[in-house]
Short mmCIF file of C-alpha atoms in Angstrom, two decimals:
data_model
loop_
_atom_site.label_atom_id
_atom_site.label_comp_id
_atom_site.label_asym_id
_atom_site.label_seq_id
_atom_site.Cartn_x
_atom_site.Cartn_y
_atom_site.Cartn_z
CA MET A 1 16.21 79.17 103.60
CA VAL A 2 15.38 78.73 107.25
CA SER A 3 16.88 75.78 109.14
CA LYS A 4 15.04 73.41 111.48
CA SER A 5 16.91 74.78 114.49
CA GLN A 6 15.98 78.34 113.49
CA ILE A 7 12.30 77.36 113.21
CA LYS A 8 12.53 75.74 116.62
CA LEU A 9 14.13 78.85 118.14
CA ILE A 10 11.64 81.28 116.60
CA THR A 11 8.50 79.33 117.46
CA SER A 12 9.79 78.81 121.02
CA LEU A 13 9.75 82.60 121.45
CA ALA A 14 5.96 82.52 121.76
CA GLN A 15 6.71 81.52 125.36
CA LYS A 16 8.09 83.94 127.93
CA LYS A 17 10.39 81.26 129.34
CA TYR A 18 12.24 80.88 126.04
CA ARG A 19 12.25 84.63 125.34
CA GLN A 20 14.02 85.11 128.66
CA GLN A 21 16.40 82.17 128.11
CA ASN A 22 17.44 83.47 124.70
CA ALA A 23 16.95 87.20 125.44
CA LEU A 24 15.20 87.46 122.07
CA PHE A 25 11.77 88.49 120.81
CA VAL A 26 9.92 88.56 117.49
CA VAL A 27 8.81 91.54 115.41
CA GLU A 28 6.73 90.97 112.26
CA GLY A 29 6.03 93.24 109.31
CA ILE A 30 8.26 95.63 107.38
CA LYS A 31 7.04 98.78 109.09
CA GLY A 32 7.43 97.42 112.62
CA ILE A 33 10.86 95.98 111.86
CA ARG A 34 11.99 99.34 110.41
CA GLU A 35 10.95 101.10 113.62
CA PHE A 36 12.99 98.67 115.73
CA LEU A 37 15.97 98.95 113.32
CA ASP A 38 15.82 102.75 113.69
CA SER A 39 15.84 102.49 117.50
CA SER A 40 18.37 101.42 120.11
CA TYR A 41 17.19 97.80 119.84
CA VAL A 42 19.80 95.35 118.49
CA LEU A 43 18.86 93.11 115.56
CA HIS A 44 19.63 89.42 115.98
CA SER A 45 18.35 88.00 112.68
CA LEU A 46 16.01 88.89 109.86
CA TYR A 47 13.89 86.59 107.69
CA ALA A 48 12.23 88.12 104.63
CA LEU A 49 10.78 87.38 101.23
CA GLU A 50 13.03 88.09 98.25
CA GLY A 51 13.79 91.77 97.71
CA VAL A 52 12.02 93.04 100.81
CA PHE A 53 15.01 94.16 102.94
CA GLU A 54 17.79 94.84 100.48
CA ASP A 55 19.75 97.11 102.86
CA GLN A 56 19.99 94.45 105.59
CA ASP A 57 21.70 91.10 106.08
CA THR A 58 18.69 88.87 105.46
CA THR A 59 17.85 85.18 105.43
CA GLU A 60 15.67 84.91 102.37
CA VAL A 61 12.58 82.78 102.94
CA SER A 62 9.71 81.52 100.81
CA PRO A 63 6.08 82.40 101.70
CA ALA A 64 5.66 78.78 102.91
CA GLU A 65 8.70 79.09 105.20
CA LEU A 66 7.43 82.42 106.52
CA LYS A 67 4.13 80.78 107.36
CA LYS A 68 5.99 78.22 109.47
CA ILE A 69 7.76 80.80 111.61
CA SER A 70 5.06 83.50 111.77
CA PHE A 71 2.77 84.00 114.79
CA LEU A 72 0.22 85.80 112.62
CA LYS A 73 -2.78 84.33 110.84
CA THR A 74 -1.75 86.32 107.77
CA PRO A 75 2.06 86.45 107.79
CA GLN A 76 3.71 89.72 106.77
CA LYS A 77 6.61 89.86 104.33
CA ALA A 78 9.30 89.76 107.00
CA LEU A 79 10.01 88.55 110.54
CA ALA A 80 12.89 89.65 112.72
CA LEU A 81 14.40 88.63 116.03
CA PHE A 82 15.67 91.46 118.22
CA GLU A 83 17.59 91.26 121.49
CA ILE A 84 15.68 91.95 124.70
CA PRO A 85 17.54 94.86 126.30
CA LYS A 86 18.46 94.99 129.99
CA GLN A 87 15.87 96.84 132.09
CA ARG A 88 16.62 100.53 132.48
CA LEU A 89 15.72 101.19 136.08
CA GLU A 90 16.68 104.87 136.32
CA ILE A 91 13.37 106.67 136.19
CA LYS A 92 13.39 110.36 135.36
CA SER A 93 10.89 112.54 137.11
CA GLY A 94 7.62 113.26 135.37
CA PHE A 95 4.31 111.53 135.02
CA GLN A 96 4.47 107.76 135.44
CA LEU A 97 1.94 105.08 134.58
CA VAL A 98 1.97 101.93 136.74
CA LEU A 99 0.19 98.67 135.85
CA ASP A 100 -0.78 96.19 138.53
CA GLU A 101 -1.33 92.82 136.80
CA VAL A 102 -2.72 93.86 133.43
CA ARG A 103 -3.03 90.48 131.75
CA ASP A 104 -4.37 91.08 128.24
CA PRO A 105 -1.67 91.60 125.57
CA GLY A 106 -3.95 93.89 123.55
CA ASN A 107 -4.57 96.10 126.59
CA LEU A 108 -0.85 96.38 127.35
CA GLY A 109 -0.09 97.17 123.70
CA THR A 110 -2.74 99.89 123.66
CA LEU A 111 -1.46 101.39 126.92
CA ILE A 112 2.11 101.48 125.52
CA ARG A 113 0.80 103.42 122.48
CA LEU A 114 -1.06 105.74 124.85
CA CYS A 115 2.17 106.44 126.81
CA ASP A 116 3.98 107.12 123.55
CA TRP A 117 1.28 109.59 122.42
CA TYR A 118 1.28 111.47 125.72
CA GLY A 119 5.07 111.51 126.06
CA ILE A 120 5.07 109.23 129.12
CA GLU A 121 8.53 107.69 129.04
CA HIS A 122 8.23 105.13 131.78
CA LEU A 123 5.67 102.40 132.22
CA ILE A 124 6.17 100.47 135.47
CA CYS A 125 4.60 97.01 135.57
CA SER A 126 4.09 94.48 138.33
CA GLU A 127 5.88 91.21 137.73
CA GLN A 128 2.53 89.54 136.98
CA THR A 129 1.72 91.98 134.18
CA VAL A 130 1.84 90.42 130.71
CA ASP A 131 5.33 90.47 129.16
CA CYS A 132 5.84 93.38 126.75
CA PHE A 133 7.87 91.11 124.44
CA ASN A 134 4.89 88.79 124.00
CA PRO A 135 4.36 88.71 120.19
CA LYS A 136 0.79 90.01 120.54
CA VAL A 137 1.94 92.99 122.60
CA VAL A 138 4.75 93.80 120.16
CA GLN A 139 2.26 93.65 117.28
CA ALA A 140 -0.29 95.84 119.11
CA THR A 141 2.23 98.57 119.97
CA MET A 142 2.97 99.53 116.36
CA GLY A 143 6.55 100.53 117.21
CA SER A 144 5.69 102.53 120.33
CA LEU A 145 7.63 99.93 122.32
CA THR A 146 10.81 101.47 120.91
CA ARG A 147 9.98 104.79 122.61
CA VAL A 148 8.53 103.74 126.00
CA ASN A 149 10.72 102.23 128.72
CA LEU A 150 8.97 99.34 130.47
CA VAL A 151 10.19 98.21 133.86
CA TYR A 152 8.93 95.04 135.58
CA THR A 153 9.34 95.24 139.30
CA ASP A 154 7.75 94.63 142.67
CA LEU A 155 5.21 97.47 142.93
CA GLU A 156 4.99 97.61 146.72
CA THR A 157 8.73 98.20 147.02
CA TYR A 158 8.77 100.52 144.03
CA LEU A 159 5.88 102.71 145.17
CA SER A 160 7.26 102.92 148.73
CA LYS A 161 10.34 104.68 147.40
CA GLN A 162 8.57 107.28 145.25
CA LYS A 163 8.14 110.92 146.21
CA LEU A 164 5.46 111.82 143.68
CA PRO A 165 1.80 111.59 144.75
CA VAL A 166 0.34 108.16 143.95
CA TYR A 167 -3.14 108.04 142.34
CA GLY A 168 -5.05 104.87 141.59
CA ALA A 169 -8.08 104.01 139.44
CA PHE A 170 -10.90 102.59 141.57
CA MET A 171 -14.63 102.12 141.00
CA ASP A 172 -15.36 104.03 144.21
CA GLY A 173 -12.74 106.78 143.87
CA GLU A 174 -13.24 110.54 143.75
CA ASN A 175 -14.80 111.87 140.53
CA VAL A 176 -11.73 112.54 138.35
CA TYR A 177 -13.49 115.47 136.65
CA ARG A 178 -13.73 117.23 140.01
CA SER A 179 -10.21 116.36 141.25
CA GLN A 180 -7.32 118.79 141.27
CA LEU A 181 -4.64 116.77 139.49
CA PRO A 182 -0.93 117.65 139.68
CA GLU A 183 1.16 117.68 136.51
CA GLU A 184 3.66 115.21 137.95
CA ALA A 185 2.17 112.13 139.52
CA ILE A 186 2.04 108.35 139.47
CA LEU A 187 -1.17 106.72 138.21
CA VAL A 188 -1.82 103.05 139.05
CA LEU A 189 -4.21 100.94 136.92
CA GLY A 190 -5.29 97.50 138.10
CA ASN A 191 -6.09 94.09 136.70
CA GLU A 192 -8.93 93.71 134.14
CA ALA A 193 -11.14 91.65 136.47
CA ASN A 194 -10.01 92.51 139.97
CA GLY A 195 -8.69 96.07 139.80
CA VAL A 196 -5.75 97.17 141.95
CA SER A 197 -4.59 94.48 144.40
CA ALA A 198 -5.00 94.98 148.15
CA ALA A 199 -1.26 95.17 148.77
CA VAL A 200 -0.71 97.84 146.11
CA SER A 201 -3.85 99.75 147.23
CA GLU A 202 -2.09 100.49 150.52
CA LYS A 203 0.52 102.53 148.66
CA ILE A 204 -2.11 104.72 146.95
CA GLN A 205 -2.82 108.15 148.42
CA GLN A 206 -5.73 109.20 146.20
CA LYS A 207 -8.38 106.97 144.66
CA ILE A 208 -9.94 108.40 141.50
CA SER A 209 -12.77 107.21 139.32
CA ILE A 210 -14.49 108.00 136.01
CA PRO A 211 -18.11 108.77 136.90
CA GLN A 212 -20.78 106.66 135.28
CA PHE A 213 -23.31 108.67 133.26
CA GLY A 214 -25.34 105.71 132.03
CA SER A 215 -27.34 102.98 133.71
CA SER A 216 -25.86 101.47 136.84
CA THR A 217 -25.83 97.99 135.28
CA THR A 218 -22.88 98.85 133.03
CA GLU A 219 -20.10 96.73 134.36
CA SER A 220 -16.97 98.78 133.84
CA LEU A 221 -14.78 100.38 131.25
CA ASN A 222 -11.96 98.38 129.69
CA VAL A 223 -8.65 99.11 131.50
CA ALA A 224 -7.06 100.64 128.40
CA ILE A 225 -10.07 102.95 127.88
CA ALA A 226 -10.14 103.95 131.55
CA GLY A 227 -6.37 104.50 131.44
CA ALA A 228 -6.70 106.73 128.37
CA ILE A 229 -9.41 108.91 129.94
CA LEU A 230 -7.46 109.25 133.22
CA VAL A 231 -4.11 109.98 131.54
CA SER A 232 -5.90 112.59 129.40
CA GLU A 233 -7.21 114.23 132.59
CA PHE A 234 -3.70 114.50 134.04
CA LYS A 235 -2.20 115.74 130.76
CA ARG A 236 -4.87 118.17 129.55
CA GLY A 237 -3.65 120.74 132.05
CA MET B 1 -28.95 67.17 121.77
CA VAL B 2 -28.30 69.55 118.89
CA SER B 3 -29.41 68.54 115.39
CA LYS B 4 -27.37 68.82 112.20
CA SER B 5 -29.65 71.53 110.87
CA GLN B 6 -29.28 73.50 114.11
CA ILE B 7 -25.46 73.24 113.89
CA LYS B 8 -25.67 74.44 110.31
CA LEU B 9 -27.87 77.39 111.25
CA ILE B 10 -25.72 78.45 114.22
CA THR B 11 -22.37 78.23 112.46
CA SER B 12 -23.80 80.11 109.46
CA LEU B 13 -24.44 83.08 111.78
CA ALA B 14 -20.73 83.87 111.76
CA GLN B 15 -21.55 85.55 108.44
CA LYS B 16 -23.51 88.80 108.18
CA LYS B 17 -25.41 87.50 105.15
CA TYR B 18 -26.91 84.62 107.13
CA ARG B 19 -27.52 86.76 110.22
CA GLN B 20 -29.57 89.09 108.05
CA GLN B 21 -31.37 86.25 106.24
CA ASN B 22 -32.38 84.62 109.53
CA ALA B 23 -32.59 87.82 111.61
CA LEU B 24 -30.69 85.98 114.34
CA PHE B 25 -27.40 86.42 116.19
CA VAL B 26 -25.37 84.48 118.74
CA VAL B 27 -24.63 85.31 122.38
CA GLU B 28 -22.27 83.08 124.38
CA GLY B 29 -21.75 82.74 128.13
CA ILE B 30 -24.22 82.69 131.01
CA LYS B 31 -23.69 86.30 132.05
CA GLY B 32 -24.09 87.73 128.55
CA ILE B 33 -27.16 85.60 127.85
CA ARG B 34 -28.74 86.75 131.15
CA GLU B 35 -28.24 90.39 130.13
CA PHE B 36 -29.99 89.81 126.80
CA LEU B 37 -32.78 87.81 128.52
CA ASP B 38 -33.32 90.75 130.90
CA SER B 39 -33.56 93.22 127.98
CA SER B 40 -36.06 93.84 125.20
CA TYR B 41 -34.26 91.31 122.94
CA VAL B 42 -36.29 88.22 122.06
CA LEU B 43 -34.78 84.78 122.67
CA HIS B 44 -34.95 82.34 119.75
CA SER B 45 -33.22 79.28 121.22
CA LEU B 46 -30.87 78.36 124.03
CA TYR B 47 -28.24 75.61 124.15
CA ALA B 48 -26.65 74.85 127.50
CA LEU B 49 -24.86 72.22 129.53
CA GLU B 50 -26.96 70.27 132.02
CA GLY B 51 -28.32 72.34 134.90
CA VAL B 52 -27.02 75.69 133.67
CA PHE B 53 -30.29 77.42 132.72
CA GLU B 54 -32.96 75.71 134.76
CA ASP B 55 -35.42 78.60 134.50
CA GLN B 56 -35.42 78.61 130.68
CA ASP B 57 -36.57 76.31 127.91
CA THR B 58 -33.18 74.84 126.99
CA THR B 59 -31.73 72.38 124.50
CA GLU B 60 -29.32 70.42 126.67
CA VAL B 61 -25.96 69.87 125.00
CA SER B 62 -22.75 68.01 125.85
CA PRO B 63 -19.40 69.86 126.06
CA ALA B 64 -18.47 68.24 122.72
CA GLU B 65 -21.66 69.53 121.07
CA LEU B 66 -21.09 72.98 122.53
CA LYS B 67 -17.62 72.99 121.03
CA LYS B 68 -19.15 72.34 117.60
CA ILE B 69 -21.48 75.33 117.73
CA SER B 70 -19.30 77.79 119.68
CA PHE B 71 -17.35 80.63 118.01
CA LEU B 72 -15.00 80.83 121.01
CA LYS B 73 -11.68 79.07 121.47
CA THR B 74 -12.82 78.16 124.97
CA PRO B 75 -16.59 77.63 124.79
CA GLN B 76 -18.70 78.94 127.68
CA LYS B 77 -21.40 76.82 129.32
CA ALA B 78 -24.21 78.14 127.14
CA LEU B 79 -24.96 79.62 123.72
CA ALA B 80 -28.14 81.41 122.72
CA LEU B 81 -29.68 82.75 119.54
CA PHE B 82 -31.56 86.02 119.82
CA GLU B 83 -33.65 87.83 117.23
CA ILE B 84 -32.11 90.85 115.51
CA PRO B 85 -34.56 93.68 116.25
CA LYS B 86 -35.74 96.18 113.65
CA GLN B 87 -33.65 99.36 113.57
CA ARG B 88 -35.05 102.09 115.82
CA LEU B 89 -34.55 105.20 113.76
CA GLU B 90 -36.14 107.77 116.08
CA ILE B 91 -33.19 109.49 117.64
CA LYS B 92 -33.76 111.49 120.78
CA SER B 93 -31.83 114.68 121.20
CA GLY B 94 -28.61 114.55 123.18
CA PHE B 95 -25.02 113.68 122.45
CA GLN B 96 -24.58 111.27 119.53
CA LEU B 97 -21.57 109.25 118.47
CA VAL B 98 -21.21 108.53 114.74
CA LEU B 99 -18.83 105.93 113.27
CA ASP B 100 -17.63 106.22 109.67
CA GLU B 101 -16.40 102.76 108.63
CA VAL B 102 -14.97 101.40 111.86
CA ARG B 103 -13.95 97.90 110.77
CA ASP B 104 -12.50 96.13 113.78
CA PRO B 105 -15.07 94.19 115.87
CA GLY B 106 -13.07 94.79 119.06
CA ASN B 107 -13.07 98.55 118.46
CA LEU B 108 -16.82 98.64 117.84
CA GLY B 109 -17.45 96.52 120.96
CA THR B 110 -15.30 98.85 123.06
CA LEU B 111 -17.06 101.94 121.66
CA ILE B 112 -20.48 100.42 122.47
CA ARG B 113 -19.32 99.90 126.09
CA LEU B 114 -18.05 103.49 126.13
CA CYS B 115 -21.49 104.78 124.99
CA ASP B 116 -23.15 102.70 127.66
CA TRP B 117 -20.85 104.11 130.38
CA TYR B 118 -21.40 107.72 129.30
CA GLY B 119 -25.14 107.31 128.82
CA ILE B 120 -24.97 107.83 125.04
CA GLU B 121 -28.11 106.10 123.80
CA HIS B 122 -27.56 106.27 120.08
CA LEU B 123 -24.60 105.10 118.04
CA ILE B 124 -24.99 105.92 114.35
CA CYS B 125 -22.85 103.82 112.00
CA SER B 126 -22.09 104.05 108.29
CA GLU B 127 -23.27 101.05 106.33
CA GLN B 128 -19.63 99.92 105.95
CA THR B 129 -19.05 99.84 109.71
CA VAL B 130 -18.65 96.31 111.12
CA ASP B 131 -22.00 94.70 112.01
CA CYS B 132 -22.83 94.97 115.72
CA PHE B 133 -24.27 91.44 115.67
CA ASN B 134 -20.92 90.01 114.59
CA PRO B 135 -20.11 87.41 117.32
CA LYS B 136 -16.84 89.18 118.21
CA VAL B 137 -18.64 92.48 118.71
CA VAL B 138 -21.38 90.88 120.81
CA GLN B 139 -18.69 89.22 122.95
CA ALA B 140 -16.71 92.45 123.34
CA THR B 141 -19.71 94.52 124.46
CA MET B 142 -20.34 92.57 127.66
CA GLY B 143 -24.07 93.24 127.48
CA SER B 144 -23.82 96.95 126.67
CA LEU B 145 -25.41 96.17 123.30
CA THR B 146 -28.70 95.72 125.18
CA ARG B 147 -28.57 99.36 126.30
CA VAL B 148 -27.21 101.23 123.26
CA ASN B 149 -29.31 101.69 120.10
CA LEU B 150 -27.19 101.16 116.96
CA VAL B 151 -28.45 102.52 113.66
CA TYR B 152 -26.78 101.70 110.34
CA THR B 153 -27.48 104.36 107.75
CA ASP B 154 -26.03 106.55 105.03
CA LEU B 155 -24.05 109.13 106.98
CA GLU B 156 -24.13 111.90 104.38
CA THR B 157 -27.92 111.89 104.30
CA TYR B 158 -28.15 111.43 108.06
CA LEU B 159 -25.77 114.25 108.96
CA SER B 160 -27.42 116.62 106.45
CA LYS B 161 -30.66 116.40 108.41
CA GLN B 162 -29.21 117.06 111.88
CA LYS B 163 -29.48 120.33 113.74
CA LEU B 164 -26.82 119.66 116.39
CA PRO B 165 -23.26 120.88 115.70
CA VAL B 166 -21.18 118.15 114.01
CA TYR B 167 -17.64 117.56 115.32
CA GLY B 168 -15.16 115.15 113.79
CA ALA B 169 -11.87 113.56 114.96
CA PHE B 170 -8.99 114.54 112.65
CA MET B 171 -5.22 114.44 113.00
CA ASP B 172 -5.06 118.15 112.08
CA GLY B 173 -8.08 119.39 114.01
CA GLU B 174 -8.24 122.03 116.75
CA ASN B 175 -6.72 120.99 120.08
CA VAL B 176 -9.70 119.45 121.90
CA TYR B 177 -8.36 120.61 125.27
CA ARG B 178 -8.68 124.22 124.10
CA SER B 179 -12.04 123.86 122.36
CA GLN B 180 -15.32 125.07 123.84
CA LEU B 181 -17.46 121.98 123.51
CA PRO B 182 -21.28 122.07 123.73
CA GLU B 183 -23.10 119.53 125.88
CA GLU B 184 -25.24 118.37 122.97
CA ALA B 185 -23.36 117.58 119.79
CA ILE B 186 -22.57 114.92 117.22
CA LEU B 187 -19.06 113.45 117.22
CA VAL B 188 -17.84 111.57 114.14
CA LEU B 189 -14.98 109.02 114.37
CA GLY B 190 -13.39 107.61 111.22
CA ASN B 191 -11.91 104.39 109.92
CA GLU B 192 -8.89 102.84 111.68
CA ALA B 193 -6.53 103.38 108.74
CA ASN B 194 -8.04 106.23 106.76
CA GLY B 195 -9.94 108.38 109.25
CA VAL B 196 -13.15 110.13 108.25
CA SER B 197 -14.01 109.74 104.55
CA ALA B 198 -13.95 112.76 102.23
CA ALA B 199 -17.72 112.71 101.66
CA VAL B 200 -18.52 112.62 105.37
CA SER B 201 -15.85 115.26 106.12
CA GLU B 202 -17.93 117.78 104.15
CA LYS B 203 -20.72 117.46 106.72
CA ILE B 204 -18.40 118.26 109.62
CA GLN B 205 -18.38 121.79 111.01
CA GLN B 206 -15.57 121.51 113.53
CA LYS B 207 -12.46 119.32 113.28
CA ILE B 208 -10.97 118.39 116.64
CA SER B 209 -7.83 116.55 117.59
CA ILE B 210 -6.04 115.12 120.62
CA PRO B 211 -2.68 116.90 120.79
CA GLN B 212 0.43 114.75 120.67
CA PHE B 213 2.70 115.21 123.69
CA GLY B 214 5.31 112.63 122.69
CA SER B 215 7.64 112.19 119.73
CA SER B 216 6.22 113.05 116.35
CA THR B 217 6.91 109.55 115.06
CA THR B 218 4.02 108.08 117.04
CA GLU B 219 1.54 107.07 114.41
CA SER B 220 -1.85 107.58 115.97
CA LEU B 221 -4.10 106.53 118.79
CA ASN B 222 -6.41 103.56 118.32
CA VAL B 223 -9.91 104.76 117.31
CA ALA B 224 -11.53 103.40 120.48
CA ILE B 225 -8.93 105.19 122.65
CA ALA B 226 -9.29 108.44 120.71
CA GLY B 227 -13.08 108.10 120.92
CA ALA B 228 -12.93 107.59 124.68
CA ILE B 229 -10.77 110.68 125.24
CA LEU B 230 -12.96 112.85 123.00
CA VAL B 231 -16.26 111.62 124.48
CA SER B 232 -14.81 112.28 127.94
CA GLU B 233 -14.02 115.86 126.89
CA PHE B 234 -17.62 116.45 125.79
CA LYS B 235 -19.06 114.80 128.89
CA ARG B 236 -16.77 116.12 131.62
CA GLY B 237 -18.62 119.44 131.60
#
């Protein structure tokens, strides 16, 4: 049984403001919840249909109750609240991906999965980048969020302090297939519509680009697709 | 002014059955409609707010009427119906991408844009792959659909007749970064959850895979992301 105040709390977490106020976010689905339970994330509360999570302290809910608290069109069998951890600012050396105002939750989720696949531990985001605890991002990451450390910070200040070479994805950059790429570097990807902002561009030493093989009328590649191809170029060795 | 029978026709086109019956599909937004108008696609009818498409024969609609016929949460200023062309089965030589039961409209849309970027003219899809005239696919392609020829066909029969080497994306394939890839080839991508089907697998000569750099618990890359990285490997030269 889920109380009115619990429903109010959970549904409020669709908004960043309330996620930050409560330091809580929502994970839906058994598989996703298991991945967060098996990680360093701290469980706050768990709502599940009868018999679904027998090894956990669960608030049992009916399918109708689950529908009320779920953010999904087709609710899963369980929904959990986890605590938002404090930002871990210590960045180890290695390859880093930096996002300058990526706004689409699906794109951020896909890029988090990409980092996880390629063993990129740190994803640095501008403060205007979509919140990684947005329910759509959490759902799109498929648990990868438990293995990638996201830091939201001012990119100009951050990039000024870095010693690694800073690359950025631009439409008019050097052909990435002909560039000599170092193993350790920082790669900056920009906003879906506007690319890398002018202020952040000033911190970039090398502009790179995926050459266009097709007709010149093709607008651009999606930021997650471009990010995947560029990360692959750095990592393929 | 849009009539009741027009509303009925347009909203029915959300379903493949009615798209096929009427040989019509929907494009929304001025930019997208312009791209289809500038292509070989044939316009059937155009609904737009006052003054939006002055160079075309338009049915003028109010914002409220547009809301009734639009498939978007936030309707654009115009909506058009175009004729579904006959399938062009003559495939030129060159690199071909083949999709075995890709189900997500967003993934298909992204893969069509990828083909467009890399100059891949033909995208061969199994009959169970999501319909490219699905409104979500059309919206996700950003006009690339006008430049890529999609063919829906039985993949076993199709692949049996091809002379180019057939590569397929598998979790346990050869490391793509260490493979010698020919310029002209066929690359098969599988379903989001199940990969390439058993029957189609038999037609594949070379299994390739994107090596995992991160923790082994990462599930997989999204099919559009994997497709982008693999196509890039074939095309980078």
